[in-house]
Amino acid sequence: MNKVYKVNTEQRAYVIKLLNPFIMHRPDAMYNFALAEQLEQRLEETSIPILPALSIHGSKMQEIDGTYFYVYDYFKGKALKTDEITTFLCAQIGEVLAKIHGIERRNEKQNIQESHVEWEMYLEKMKHTDQNIYVVLKEALLVIKESERKRNAAIEKLPHIVSICHNDMDSKNVLWDGKEYRIIDLECLSYNNPYCEMMELALNWSGFDIGLQDYSLLHTFLQSYESAGGKLPTDWEPIYDFCTDKTEWLAYNIKRVLGIDCLEEEKEIGRKEIEKTIQQIPFYHEHRREILAHFQYR
């Protein structure tokens, strides 16, 4: 969603992240970034292994001629592919996630809006834009709507708890250099439901998002999270229905392909994300009972 560059200077290497201009034009963008910077500072103070933005002239966010960006020290680690994830890595992420969630927890109900995507409208537009995507969307439309319905029904059943959450700490946003690692992409930090983030990341780091489900990795993640002080819910079902729903992400990428509120180069990214997401939605629908049994077994 942003452009990232490595910059070599005579002193050392840096990373510059140019923030997506369409995101910066959203009414709540500046508030969200300011909150994320405050929470980033709290993670630094708690010695969470993150790669924070550098403060320049007293500000983390920089701006030149209307372009907003962050500057980081360069870290030579790399993001690992899902099939490279080991038990050790899952244990590390489960532990650090529990530490992040433990920094601050509040008994508080989130103001989560129901999702009501106009699927038929997008389907009609896609019919004249990309025939291949149109066909797969049309075939999956019933399960897409069912996933969205279950998400909306789960909202009122979610536990009233919030904590500091990364909100995108999947495997692409952790850089590894041997056993040392840094968590990146901290602009999404906010207060959210820790149970939902915990389930999302347990599934992601265990290969479920790409159909390589590994229950041993899932159990390792959960055990590590709990051993590090992470709290587990008593009722997993509404959490599952809420956090495995991918329809809002699907809708966002449909808009990318249609050229709505995005850069031209995002269209191809949108196509690839649709291909992945359109497989995830029926997978989590069909395997719901089996996956829930492994969470409830804990």
PDB file of C-alpha atoms in Angstrom:
ATOM      1  CA  MET A   1       0.000   0.000   0.000  1.00  0.00           C
ATOM      2  CA  ASN A   2       3.074   2.225   0.339  1.00  0.00           C
ATOM      3  CA  LYS A   3       6.342   2.523  -1.573  1.00  0.00           C
ATOM      4  CA  VAL A   4       9.533   1.544   0.260  1.00  0.00           C
ATOM      5  CA  TYR A   5      13.105   2.313  -0.761  1.00  0.00           C
ATOM      6  CA  LYS A   6      16.547   1.496   0.611  1.00  0.00           C
ATOM      7  CA  VAL A   7      18.839   4.542   0.546  1.00  0.00           C
ATOM      8  CA  ASN A   8      22.594   4.225   0.928  1.00  0.00           C
ATOM      9  CA  THR A   9      24.480   7.262   2.258  1.00  0.00           C
ATOM     10  CA  GLU A  10      28.148   7.825   3.072  1.00  0.00           C
ATOM     11  CA  GLN A  11      27.371   7.204   6.759  1.00  0.00           C
ATOM     12  CA  ARG A  12      24.910   4.271   6.656  1.00  0.00           C
ATOM     13  CA  ALA A  13      21.820   2.817   5.010  1.00  0.00           C
ATOM     14  CA  TYR A  14      18.275   3.971   5.624  1.00  0.00           C
ATOM     15  CA  VAL A  15      14.794   2.958   4.526  1.00  0.00           C
ATOM     16  CA  ILE A  16      12.266   5.523   3.306  1.00  0.00           C
ATOM     17  CA  LYS A  17       8.572   4.688   3.181  1.00  0.00           C
ATOM     18  CA  LEU A  18       6.427   6.931   0.991  1.00  0.00           C
ATOM     19  CA  LEU A  19       2.875   6.863   2.336  1.00  0.00           C
ATOM     20  CA  ASN A  20       0.012   6.151  -0.039  1.00  0.00           C
ATOM     21  CA  PRO A  21      -1.499   9.533  -1.053  1.00  0.00           C
ATOM     22  CA  PHE A  22      -5.043   8.142  -1.187  1.00  0.00           C
ATOM     23  CA  ILE A  23      -4.744   6.958   2.419  1.00  0.00           C
ATOM     24  CA  MET A  24      -3.326  10.332   3.479  1.00  0.00           C
ATOM     25  CA  HIS A  25      -6.403  12.072   2.051  1.00  0.00           C
ATOM     26  CA  ARG A  26      -8.769  10.142   4.298  1.00  0.00           C
ATOM     27  CA  PRO A  27     -10.388  12.369   6.953  1.00  0.00           C
ATOM     28  CA  ASP A  28      -9.076  10.327   9.872  1.00  0.00           C
ATOM     29  CA  ALA A  29      -5.589   9.631   8.455  1.00  0.00           C
ATOM     30  CA  MET A  30      -3.616  12.149  10.512  1.00  0.00           C
ATOM     31  CA  TYR A  31      -5.321  11.119  13.747  1.00  0.00           C
ATOM     32  CA  ASN A  32      -4.626   7.435  13.067  1.00  0.00           C
ATOM     33  CA  PHE A  33      -0.957   8.066  12.261  1.00  0.00           C
ATOM     34  CA  ALA A  34      -0.520  10.238  15.351  1.00  0.00           C
ATOM     35  CA  LEU A  35      -2.021   7.524  17.560  1.00  0.00           C
ATOM     36  CA  ALA A  36       0.191   4.880  15.924  1.00  0.00           C
ATOM     37  CA  GLU A  37       3.281   7.010  16.629  1.00  0.00           C
ATOM     38  CA  GLN A  38       2.318   7.327  20.302  1.00  0.00           C
ATOM     39  CA  LEU A  39       1.827   3.566  20.604  1.00  0.00           C
ATOM     40  CA  GLU A  40       5.067   2.935  18.709  1.00  0.00           C
ATOM     41  CA  GLN A  41       6.842   4.941  21.402  1.00  0.00           C
ATOM     42  CA  ARG A  42       5.269   2.775  24.104  1.00  0.00           C
ATOM     43  CA  LEU A  43       6.476  -0.390  22.355  1.00  0.00           C
ATOM     44  CA  GLU A  44       9.990   1.090  22.222  1.00  0.00           C
ATOM     45  CA  GLU A  45       9.863   1.865  25.941  1.00  0.00           C
ATOM     46  CA  THR A  46       8.810  -1.749  26.653  1.00  0.00           C
ATOM     47  CA  SER A  47      11.752  -3.147  24.623  1.00  0.00           C
ATOM     48  CA  ILE A  48       9.519  -4.807  22.017  1.00  0.00           C
ATOM     49  CA  PRO A  49      11.804  -5.619  19.017  1.00  0.00           C
ATOM     50  CA  ILE A  50      10.370  -3.140  16.533  1.00  0.00           C
ATOM     51  CA  LEU A  51      11.911  -1.028  13.789  1.00  0.00           C
ATOM     52  CA  PRO A  52      10.602   2.437  14.723  1.00  0.00           C
ATOM     53  CA  ALA A  53      10.521   5.493  12.508  1.00  0.00           C
ATOM     54  CA  LEU A  54      13.298   7.981  13.176  1.00  0.00           C
ATOM     55  CA  SER A  55      12.420  11.325  14.681  1.00  0.00           C
ATOM     56  CA  ILE A  56      13.777  14.207  12.572  1.00  0.00           C
ATOM     57  CA  HIS A  57      13.434  17.791  13.812  1.00  0.00           C
ATOM     58  CA  GLY A  58      11.132  16.491  16.530  1.00  0.00           C
ATOM     59  CA  SER A  59       8.745  14.657  14.196  1.00  0.00           C
ATOM     60  CA  LYS A  60       8.498  11.084  12.953  1.00  0.00           C
ATOM     61  CA  MET A  61       6.289  11.843   9.945  1.00  0.00           C
ATOM     62  CA  GLN A  62       8.036  13.949   7.307  1.00  0.00           C
ATOM     63  CA  GLU A  63       6.491  15.932   4.451  1.00  0.00           C
ATOM     64  CA  ILE A  64       7.899  17.493   1.303  1.00  0.00           C
ATOM     65  CA  ASP A  65       5.621  19.133  -1.285  1.00  0.00           C
ATOM     66  CA  GLY A  66       2.595  17.185  -0.108  1.00  0.00           C
ATOM     67  CA  THR A  67       4.368  13.810  -0.027  1.00  0.00           C
ATOM     68  CA  TYR A  68       4.402  12.203   3.427  1.00  0.00           C
ATOM     69  CA  PHE A  69       7.046   9.679   4.449  1.00  0.00           C
ATOM     70  CA  TYR A  70       8.879   7.963   7.293  1.00  0.00           C
ATOM     71  CA  VAL A  71      12.616   7.288   7.605  1.00  0.00           C
ATOM     72  CA  TYR A  72      14.033   4.182   9.312  1.00  0.00           C
ATOM     73  CA  ASP A  73      17.412   2.700  10.076  1.00  0.00           C
ATOM     74  CA  TYR A  74      18.089  -0.190   7.717  1.00  0.00           C
ATOM     75  CA  PHE A  75      17.813  -3.692   9.197  1.00  0.00           C
ATOM     76  CA  LYS A  76      19.295  -6.468   7.068  1.00  0.00           C
ATOM     77  CA  GLY A  77      16.723  -9.128   7.982  1.00  0.00           C
ATOM     78  CA  LYS A  78      14.171 -10.530   5.560  1.00  0.00           C
ATOM     79  CA  ALA A  79      10.529 -11.517   5.722  1.00  0.00           C
ATOM     80  CA  LEU A  80      10.040 -15.280   5.534  1.00  0.00           C
ATOM     81  CA  LYS A  81       7.587 -17.109   3.324  1.00  0.00           C
ATOM     82  CA  THR A  82       4.887 -19.125   5.008  1.00  0.00           C
ATOM     83  CA  ASP A  83       6.526 -22.454   4.196  1.00  0.00           C
ATOM     84  CA  GLU A  84       9.730 -21.237   5.921  1.00  0.00           C
ATOM     85  CA  ILE A  85       8.029 -20.703   9.291  1.00  0.00           C
ATOM     86  CA  THR A  86       9.187 -23.065  12.040  1.00  0.00           C
ATOM     87  CA  THR A  87       8.055 -23.958  15.537  1.00  0.00           C
ATOM     88  CA  PHE A  88      10.713 -21.620  16.947  1.00  0.00           C
ATOM     89  CA  LEU A  89       9.405 -18.669  14.935  1.00  0.00           C
ATOM     90  CA  CYS A  90       5.788 -19.311  15.944  1.00  0.00           C
ATOM     91  CA  ALA A  91       6.848 -19.455  19.589  1.00  0.00           C
ATOM     92  CA  GLN A  92       8.692 -16.156  19.263  1.00  0.00           C
ATOM     93  CA  ILE A  93       5.752 -14.369  17.662  1.00  0.00           C
ATOM     94  CA  GLY A  94       3.223 -15.823  20.105  1.00  0.00           C
ATOM     95  CA  GLU A  95       5.365 -14.587  22.998  1.00  0.00           C
ATOM     96  CA  VAL A  96       5.950 -11.060  21.663  1.00  0.00           C
ATOM     97  CA  LEU A  97       2.278 -10.677  20.744  1.00  0.00           C
ATOM     98  CA  ALA A  98       1.300 -11.478  24.339  1.00  0.00           C
ATOM     99  CA  LYS A  99       3.778  -8.852  25.558  1.00  0.00           C
ATOM    100  CA  ILE A 100       2.311  -6.228  23.217  1.00  0.00           C
ATOM    101  CA  HIS A 101      -1.223  -7.024  24.339  1.00  0.00           C
ATOM    102  CA  GLY A 102      -0.112  -6.929  27.967  1.00  0.00           C
ATOM    103  CA  ILE A 103       1.182  -3.350  27.836  1.00  0.00           C
ATOM    104  CA  GLU A 104      -2.341  -1.999  28.270  1.00  0.00           C
ATOM    105  CA  ARG A 105      -5.723  -3.713  28.432  1.00  0.00           C
ATOM    106  CA  ARG A 106      -9.045  -1.973  28.954  1.00  0.00           C
ATOM    107  CA  ASN A 107     -12.531  -3.367  29.510  1.00  0.00           C
ATOM    108  CA  GLU A 108     -14.153  -1.423  26.730  1.00  0.00           C
ATOM    109  CA  LYS A 109     -16.617  -2.083  23.934  1.00  0.00           C
ATOM    110  CA  GLN A 110     -15.342  -1.231  20.491  1.00  0.00           C
ATOM    111  CA  ASN A 111     -17.441   0.794  18.085  1.00  0.00           C
ATOM    112  CA  ILE A 112     -17.321  -1.639  15.154  1.00  0.00           C
ATOM    113  CA  GLN A 113     -19.513  -0.910  12.168  1.00  0.00           C
ATOM    114  CA  GLU A 114     -21.335  -3.624  10.278  1.00  0.00           C
ATOM    115  CA  SER A 115     -20.144  -4.283   6.749  1.00  0.00           C
ATOM    116  CA  HIS A 116     -22.645  -4.034   3.895  1.00  0.00           C
ATOM    117  CA  VAL A 117     -20.746  -4.161   0.611  1.00  0.00           C
ATOM    118  CA  GLU A 118     -22.745  -3.623  -2.583  1.00  0.00           C
ATOM    119  CA  TRP A 119     -21.516  -6.840  -4.153  1.00  0.00           C
ATOM    120  CA  GLU A 120     -23.869  -6.816  -7.152  1.00  0.00           C
ATOM    121  CA  MET A 121     -22.744  -3.306  -8.072  1.00  0.00           C
ATOM    122  CA  TYR A 122     -19.071  -4.294  -7.930  1.00  0.00           C
ATOM    123  CA  LEU A 123     -19.825  -7.488  -9.815  1.00  0.00           C
ATOM    124  CA  GLU A 124     -21.470  -5.526 -12.632  1.00  0.00           C
ATOM    125  CA  LYS A 125     -18.505  -3.136 -12.847  1.00  0.00           C
ATOM    126  CA  MET A 126     -16.041  -6.039 -12.850  1.00  0.00           C
ATOM    127  CA  LYS A 127     -17.956  -7.675 -15.707  1.00  0.00           C
ATOM    128  CA  HIS A 128     -16.711  -4.865 -17.946  1.00  0.00           C
ATOM    129  CA  THR A 129     -13.222  -4.633 -16.434  1.00  0.00           C
ATOM    130  CA  ASP A 130     -11.837  -8.126 -15.839  1.00  0.00           C
ATOM    131  CA  GLN A 131     -13.798 -11.142 -17.025  1.00  0.00           C
ATOM    132  CA  ASN A 132     -11.714 -13.676 -15.102  1.00  0.00           C
ATOM    133  CA  ILE A 133     -12.245 -11.942 -11.773  1.00  0.00           C
ATOM    134  CA  TYR A 134     -15.913 -11.458 -12.616  1.00  0.00           C
ATOM    135  CA  VAL A 135     -16.372 -15.215 -13.067  1.00  0.00           C
ATOM    136  CA  VAL A 136     -14.685 -16.219  -9.785  1.00  0.00           C
ATOM    137  CA  LEU A 137     -16.519 -13.521  -7.844  1.00  0.00           C
ATOM    138  CA  LYS A 138     -19.861 -14.592  -9.251  1.00  0.00           C
ATOM    139  CA  GLU A 139     -19.191 -18.250  -8.394  1.00  0.00           C
ATOM    140  CA  ALA A 140     -18.220 -17.370  -4.822  1.00  0.00           C
ATOM    141  CA  LEU A 141     -20.885 -14.715  -4.220  1.00  0.00           C
ATOM    142  CA  LEU A 142     -23.084 -16.798  -1.911  1.00  0.00           C
ATOM    143  CA  VAL A 143     -20.250 -17.779   0.432  1.00  0.00           C
ATOM    144  CA  ILE A 144     -18.921 -14.194   0.346  1.00  0.00           C
ATOM    145  CA  LYS A 145     -22.284 -12.889   1.525  1.00  0.00           C
ATOM    146  CA  GLU A 146     -22.521 -15.597   4.176  1.00  0.00           C
ATOM    147  CA  SER A 147     -19.082 -14.681   5.512  1.00  0.00           C
ATOM    148  CA  GLU A 148     -20.098 -11.036   5.708  1.00  0.00           C
ATOM    149  CA  ARG A 149     -23.367 -11.970   7.461  1.00  0.00           C
ATOM    150  CA  LYS A 150     -21.539 -14.027  10.096  1.00  0.00           C
ATOM    151  CA  ARG A 151     -19.071 -11.208  10.699  1.00  0.00           C
ATOM    152  CA  ASN A 152     -21.878  -8.742  11.316  1.00  0.00           C
ATOM    153  CA  ALA A 153     -23.685 -11.150  13.624  1.00  0.00           C
ATOM    154  CA  ALA A 154     -20.504 -11.707  15.635  1.00  0.00           C
ATOM    155  CA  ILE A 155     -19.905  -8.031  16.423  1.00  0.00           C
ATOM    156  CA  GLU A 156     -22.283  -7.858  19.397  1.00  0.00           C
ATOM    157  CA  LYS A 157     -20.893 -11.112  20.795  1.00  0.00           C
ATOM    158  CA  LEU A 158     -17.249 -10.021  20.892  1.00  0.00           C
ATOM    159  CA  PRO A 159     -15.766  -9.632  24.400  1.00  0.00           C
ATOM    160  CA  HIS A 160     -15.562  -6.026  25.576  1.00  0.00           C
ATOM    161  CA  ILE A 161     -11.792  -5.810  25.751  1.00  0.00           C
ATOM    162  CA  VAL A 162      -9.210  -3.704  23.898  1.00  0.00           C
ATOM    163  CA  SER A 163      -5.437  -3.581  24.004  1.00  0.00           C
ATOM    164  CA  ILE A 164      -2.595  -2.217  21.907  1.00  0.00           C
ATOM    165  CA  CYS A 165      -2.614  -4.194  18.650  1.00  0.00           C
ATOM    166  CA  HIS A 166      -0.272  -4.134  15.672  1.00  0.00           C
ATOM    167  CA  ASN A 167      -3.177  -5.031  13.314  1.00  0.00           C
ATOM    168  CA  ASP A 168      -0.957  -6.368  10.521  1.00  0.00           C
ATOM    169  CA  MET A 169       1.776  -8.450  12.153  1.00  0.00           C
ATOM    170  CA  ASP A 170       1.641 -11.310   9.707  1.00  0.00           C
ATOM    171  CA  SER A 171       4.780 -12.959   8.364  1.00  0.00           C
ATOM    172  CA  LYS A 172       5.505 -10.266   5.766  1.00  0.00           C
ATOM    173  CA  ASN A 173       5.882  -7.643   8.501  1.00  0.00           C
ATOM    174  CA  VAL A 174       8.542  -9.355  10.612  1.00  0.00           C
ATOM    175  CA  LEU A 175      12.130  -9.256   9.380  1.00  0.00           C
ATOM    176  CA  TRP A 176      14.472 -12.038  10.528  1.00  0.00           C
ATOM    177  CA  ASP A 177      18.246 -12.093  10.705  1.00  0.00           C
ATOM    178  CA  GLY A 178      18.907 -15.545  12.111  1.00  0.00           C
ATOM    179  CA  LYS A 179      17.103 -15.634  15.456  1.00  0.00           C
ATOM    180  CA  GLU A 180      17.056 -11.847  15.724  1.00  0.00           C
ATOM    181  CA  TYR A 181      14.022 -10.045  14.343  1.00  0.00           C
ATOM    182  CA  ARG A 182      12.313  -6.682  14.002  1.00  0.00           C
ATOM    183  CA  ILE A 183       8.598  -5.950  13.646  1.00  0.00           C
ATOM    184  CA  ILE A 184       7.844  -3.401  10.921  1.00  0.00           C
ATOM    185  CA  ASP A 185       4.832  -1.563   9.444  1.00  0.00           C
ATOM    186  CA  LEU A 186       3.788   0.053  12.704  1.00  0.00           C
ATOM    187  CA  GLU A 187       1.490   2.672  11.149  1.00  0.00           C
ATOM    188  CA  CYS A 188      -1.509   0.437  11.870  1.00  0.00           C
ATOM    189  CA  LEU A 189      -0.960   0.361  15.642  1.00  0.00           C
ATOM    190  CA  SER A 190      -4.172   1.137  17.520  1.00  0.00           C
ATOM    191  CA  TYR A 191      -6.457  -0.145  20.265  1.00  0.00           C
ATOM    192  CA  ASN A 192      -8.344  -3.242  19.120  1.00  0.00           C
ATOM    193  CA  ASN A 193      -9.656  -6.577  20.334  1.00  0.00           C
ATOM    194  CA  PRO A 194      -6.603  -8.687  21.297  1.00  0.00           C
ATOM    195  CA  TYR A 195      -8.498 -11.971  20.938  1.00  0.00           C
ATOM    196  CA  CYS A 196      -9.189 -11.230  17.282  1.00  0.00           C
ATOM    197  CA  GLU A 197      -5.598 -10.284  16.537  1.00  0.00           C
ATOM    198  CA  MET A 198      -4.332 -13.353  18.373  1.00  0.00           C
ATOM    199  CA  MET A 199      -6.545 -15.683  16.300  1.00  0.00           C
ATOM    200  CA  GLU A 200      -5.717 -13.950  13.015  1.00  0.00           C
ATOM    201  CA  LEU A 201      -1.980 -14.228  13.625  1.00  0.00           C
ATOM    202  CA  ALA A 202      -2.164 -17.797  14.939  1.00  0.00           C
ATOM    203  CA  LEU A 203      -3.841 -18.803  11.674  1.00  0.00           C
ATOM    204  CA  ASN A 204      -1.510 -16.742   9.505  1.00  0.00           C
ATOM    205  CA  TRP A 205       1.726 -17.957  11.095  1.00  0.00           C
ATOM    206  CA  SER A 206       0.456 -21.549  10.947  1.00  0.00           C
ATOM    207  CA  GLY A 207      -0.080 -21.460   7.182  1.00  0.00           C
ATOM    208  CA  PHE A 208      -3.880 -21.382   7.104  1.00  0.00           C
ATOM    209  CA  ASP A 209      -4.119 -18.285   4.903  1.00  0.00           C
ATOM    210  CA  ILE A 210      -2.489 -20.158   2.007  1.00  0.00           C
ATOM    211  CA  GLY A 211      -3.963 -23.593   2.657  1.00  0.00           C
ATOM    212  CA  LEU A 212      -0.848 -25.063   4.335  1.00  0.00           C
ATOM    213  CA  GLN A 213      -2.546 -25.484   7.698  1.00  0.00           C
ATOM    214  CA  ASP A 214      -0.192 -26.863  10.345  1.00  0.00           C
ATOM    215  CA  TYR A 215      -1.926 -27.580  13.641  1.00  0.00           C
ATOM    216  CA  SER A 216       1.349 -28.205  15.446  1.00  0.00           C
ATOM    217  CA  LEU A 217       2.424 -24.636  14.615  1.00  0.00           C
ATOM    218  CA  LEU A 218      -1.007 -23.386  15.697  1.00  0.00           C
ATOM    219  CA  HIS A 219      -0.737 -25.115  19.068  1.00  0.00           C
ATOM    220  CA  THR A 220       2.821 -23.814  19.540  1.00  0.00           C
ATOM    221  CA  PHE A 221       1.653 -20.262  18.853  1.00  0.00           C
ATOM    222  CA  LEU A 222      -1.221 -20.510  21.341  1.00  0.00           C
ATOM    223  CA  GLN A 223       0.895 -22.153  24.032  1.00  0.00           C
ATOM    224  CA  SER A 224       3.611 -19.518  23.698  1.00  0.00           C
ATOM    225  CA  TYR A 225       1.054 -16.712  23.766  1.00  0.00           C
ATOM    226  CA  GLU A 226      -0.601 -18.082  26.899  1.00  0.00           C
ATOM    227  CA  SER A 227       2.707 -18.833  28.658  1.00  0.00           C
ATOM    228  CA  ALA A 228       3.811 -15.224  28.103  1.00  0.00           C
ATOM    229  CA  GLY A 229       0.696 -13.949  29.882  1.00  0.00           C
ATOM    230  CA  GLY A 230      -1.683 -13.694  26.926  1.00  0.00           C
ATOM    231  CA  LYS A 231      -5.356 -14.138  27.810  1.00  0.00           C
ATOM    232  CA  LEU A 232      -7.516 -16.629  25.884  1.00  0.00           C
ATOM    233  CA  PRO A 233     -11.280 -16.228  25.404  1.00  0.00           C
ATOM    234  CA  THR A 234     -13.958 -18.570  26.712  1.00  0.00           C
ATOM    235  CA  ASP A 235     -16.067 -18.394  23.537  1.00  0.00           C
ATOM    236  CA  TRP A 236     -14.077 -18.737  20.312  1.00  0.00           C
ATOM    237  CA  GLU A 237     -16.947 -18.809  17.795  1.00  0.00           C
ATOM    238  CA  PRO A 238     -17.751 -15.078  17.445  1.00  0.00           C
ATOM    239  CA  ILE A 239     -14.040 -14.325  17.319  1.00  0.00           C
ATOM    240  CA  TYR A 240     -13.601 -16.848  14.519  1.00  0.00           C
ATOM    241  CA  ASP A 241     -16.558 -15.510  12.528  1.00  0.00           C
ATOM    242  CA  PHE A 242     -15.330 -11.946  12.888  1.00  0.00           C
ATOM    243  CA  CYS A 243     -11.618 -12.339  12.262  1.00  0.00           C
ATOM    244  CA  THR A 244     -11.728 -14.917   9.454  1.00  0.00           C
ATOM    245  CA  ASP A 245     -14.051 -12.722   7.422  1.00  0.00           C
ATOM    246  CA  LYS A 246     -12.020 -11.359   4.508  1.00  0.00           C
ATOM    247  CA  THR A 247     -14.814  -9.562   2.673  1.00  0.00           C
ATOM    248  CA  GLU A 248     -13.740  -5.996   3.510  1.00  0.00           C
ATOM    249  CA  TRP A 249     -10.225  -6.752   2.238  1.00  0.00           C
ATOM    250  CA  LEU A 250     -11.769  -8.349  -0.840  1.00  0.00           C
ATOM    251  CA  ALA A 251     -13.889  -5.251  -1.473  1.00  0.00           C
ATOM    252  CA  TYR A 252     -10.851  -3.002  -1.059  1.00  0.00           C
ATOM    253  CA  ASN A 253      -8.950  -4.939  -3.705  1.00  0.00           C
ATOM    254  CA  ILE A 254     -11.935  -4.986  -6.035  1.00  0.00           C
ATOM    255  CA  LYS A 255     -11.838  -1.184  -5.853  1.00  0.00           C
ATOM    256  CA  ARG A 256      -8.134  -1.317  -6.680  1.00  0.00           C
ATOM    257  CA  VAL A 257      -8.760  -3.335  -9.838  1.00  0.00           C
ATOM    258  CA  LEU A 258     -11.568  -0.971 -10.789  1.00  0.00           C
ATOM    259  CA  GLY A 259      -9.243   2.004 -10.295  1.00  0.00           C
ATOM    260  CA  ILE A 260     -11.254   3.515  -7.444  1.00  0.00           C
ATOM    261  CA  ASP A 261      -9.201   5.637  -4.985  1.00  0.00           C
ATOM    262  CA  CYS A 262      -5.875   4.021  -5.824  1.00  0.00           C
ATOM    263  CA  LEU A 263      -2.698   4.457  -7.809  1.00  0.00           C
ATOM    264  CA  GLU A 264      -2.467   2.924 -11.283  1.00  0.00           C
ATOM    265  CA  GLU A 265       0.240   0.484 -10.169  1.00  0.00           C
ATOM    266  CA  GLU A 266      -2.051  -0.877  -7.442  1.00  0.00           C
ATOM    267  CA  LYS A 267      -4.362  -2.545  -9.956  1.00  0.00           C
ATOM    268  CA  GLU A 268      -2.118  -5.568 -10.448  1.00  0.00           C
ATOM    269  CA  ILE A 269      -1.588  -5.859  -6.687  1.00  0.00           C
ATOM    270  CA  GLY A 270      -5.366  -5.854  -6.327  1.00  0.00           C
ATOM    271  CA  ARG A 271      -5.709  -8.719  -8.814  1.00  0.00           C
ATOM    272  CA  LYS A 272      -3.214 -10.855  -6.918  1.00  0.00           C
ATOM    273  CA  GLU A 273      -4.874 -10.133  -3.581  1.00  0.00           C
ATOM    274  CA  ILE A 274      -8.288 -11.030  -4.977  1.00  0.00           C
ATOM    275  CA  GLU A 275      -6.901 -14.366  -6.176  1.00  0.00           C
ATOM    276  CA  LYS A 276      -5.678 -15.162  -2.652  1.00  0.00           C
ATOM    277  CA  THR A 277      -8.681 -13.796  -0.769  1.00  0.00           C
ATOM    278  CA  ILE A 278     -11.247 -15.517  -2.945  1.00  0.00           C
ATOM    279  CA  GLN A 279      -9.701 -18.834  -1.864  1.00  0.00           C
ATOM    280  CA  GLN A 280      -9.501 -17.936   1.828  1.00  0.00           C
ATOM    281  CA  ILE A 281     -13.188 -17.099   2.260  1.00  0.00           C
ATOM    282  CA  PRO A 282     -14.594 -20.528   1.289  1.00  0.00           C
ATOM    283  CA  PHE A 283     -11.693 -22.275   3.066  1.00  0.00           C
ATOM    284  CA  TYR A 284     -12.512 -20.711   6.427  1.00  0.00           C
ATOM    285  CA  HIS A 285     -16.199 -21.334   5.805  1.00  0.00           C
ATOM    286  CA  GLU A 286     -15.772 -25.028   4.980  1.00  0.00           C
ATOM    287  CA  HIS A 287     -13.232 -25.799   7.752  1.00  0.00           C
ATOM    288  CA  ARG A 288     -14.888 -23.742  10.476  1.00  0.00           C
ATOM    289  CA  ARG A 289     -15.799 -26.631  12.779  1.00  0.00           C
ATOM    290  CA  GLU A 290     -12.444 -28.385  12.423  1.00  0.00           C
ATOM    291  CA  ILE A 291     -10.373 -25.246  13.072  1.00  0.00           C
ATOM    292  CA  LEU A 292     -12.532 -24.152  15.997  1.00  0.00           C
ATOM    293  CA  ALA A 293     -12.071 -27.563  17.615  1.00  0.00           C
ATOM    294  CA  HIS A 294      -8.308 -26.976  17.772  1.00  0.00           C
ATOM    295  CA  PHE A 295      -8.745 -23.554  19.391  1.00  0.00           C
ATOM    296  CA  GLN A 296     -11.352 -24.852  21.823  1.00  0.00           C
ATOM    297  CA  TYR A 297      -9.148 -27.835  22.673  1.00  0.00           C
ATOM    298  CA  ARG A 298      -6.806 -25.399  24.364  1.00  0.00           C
TER     299      ARG A 298
END
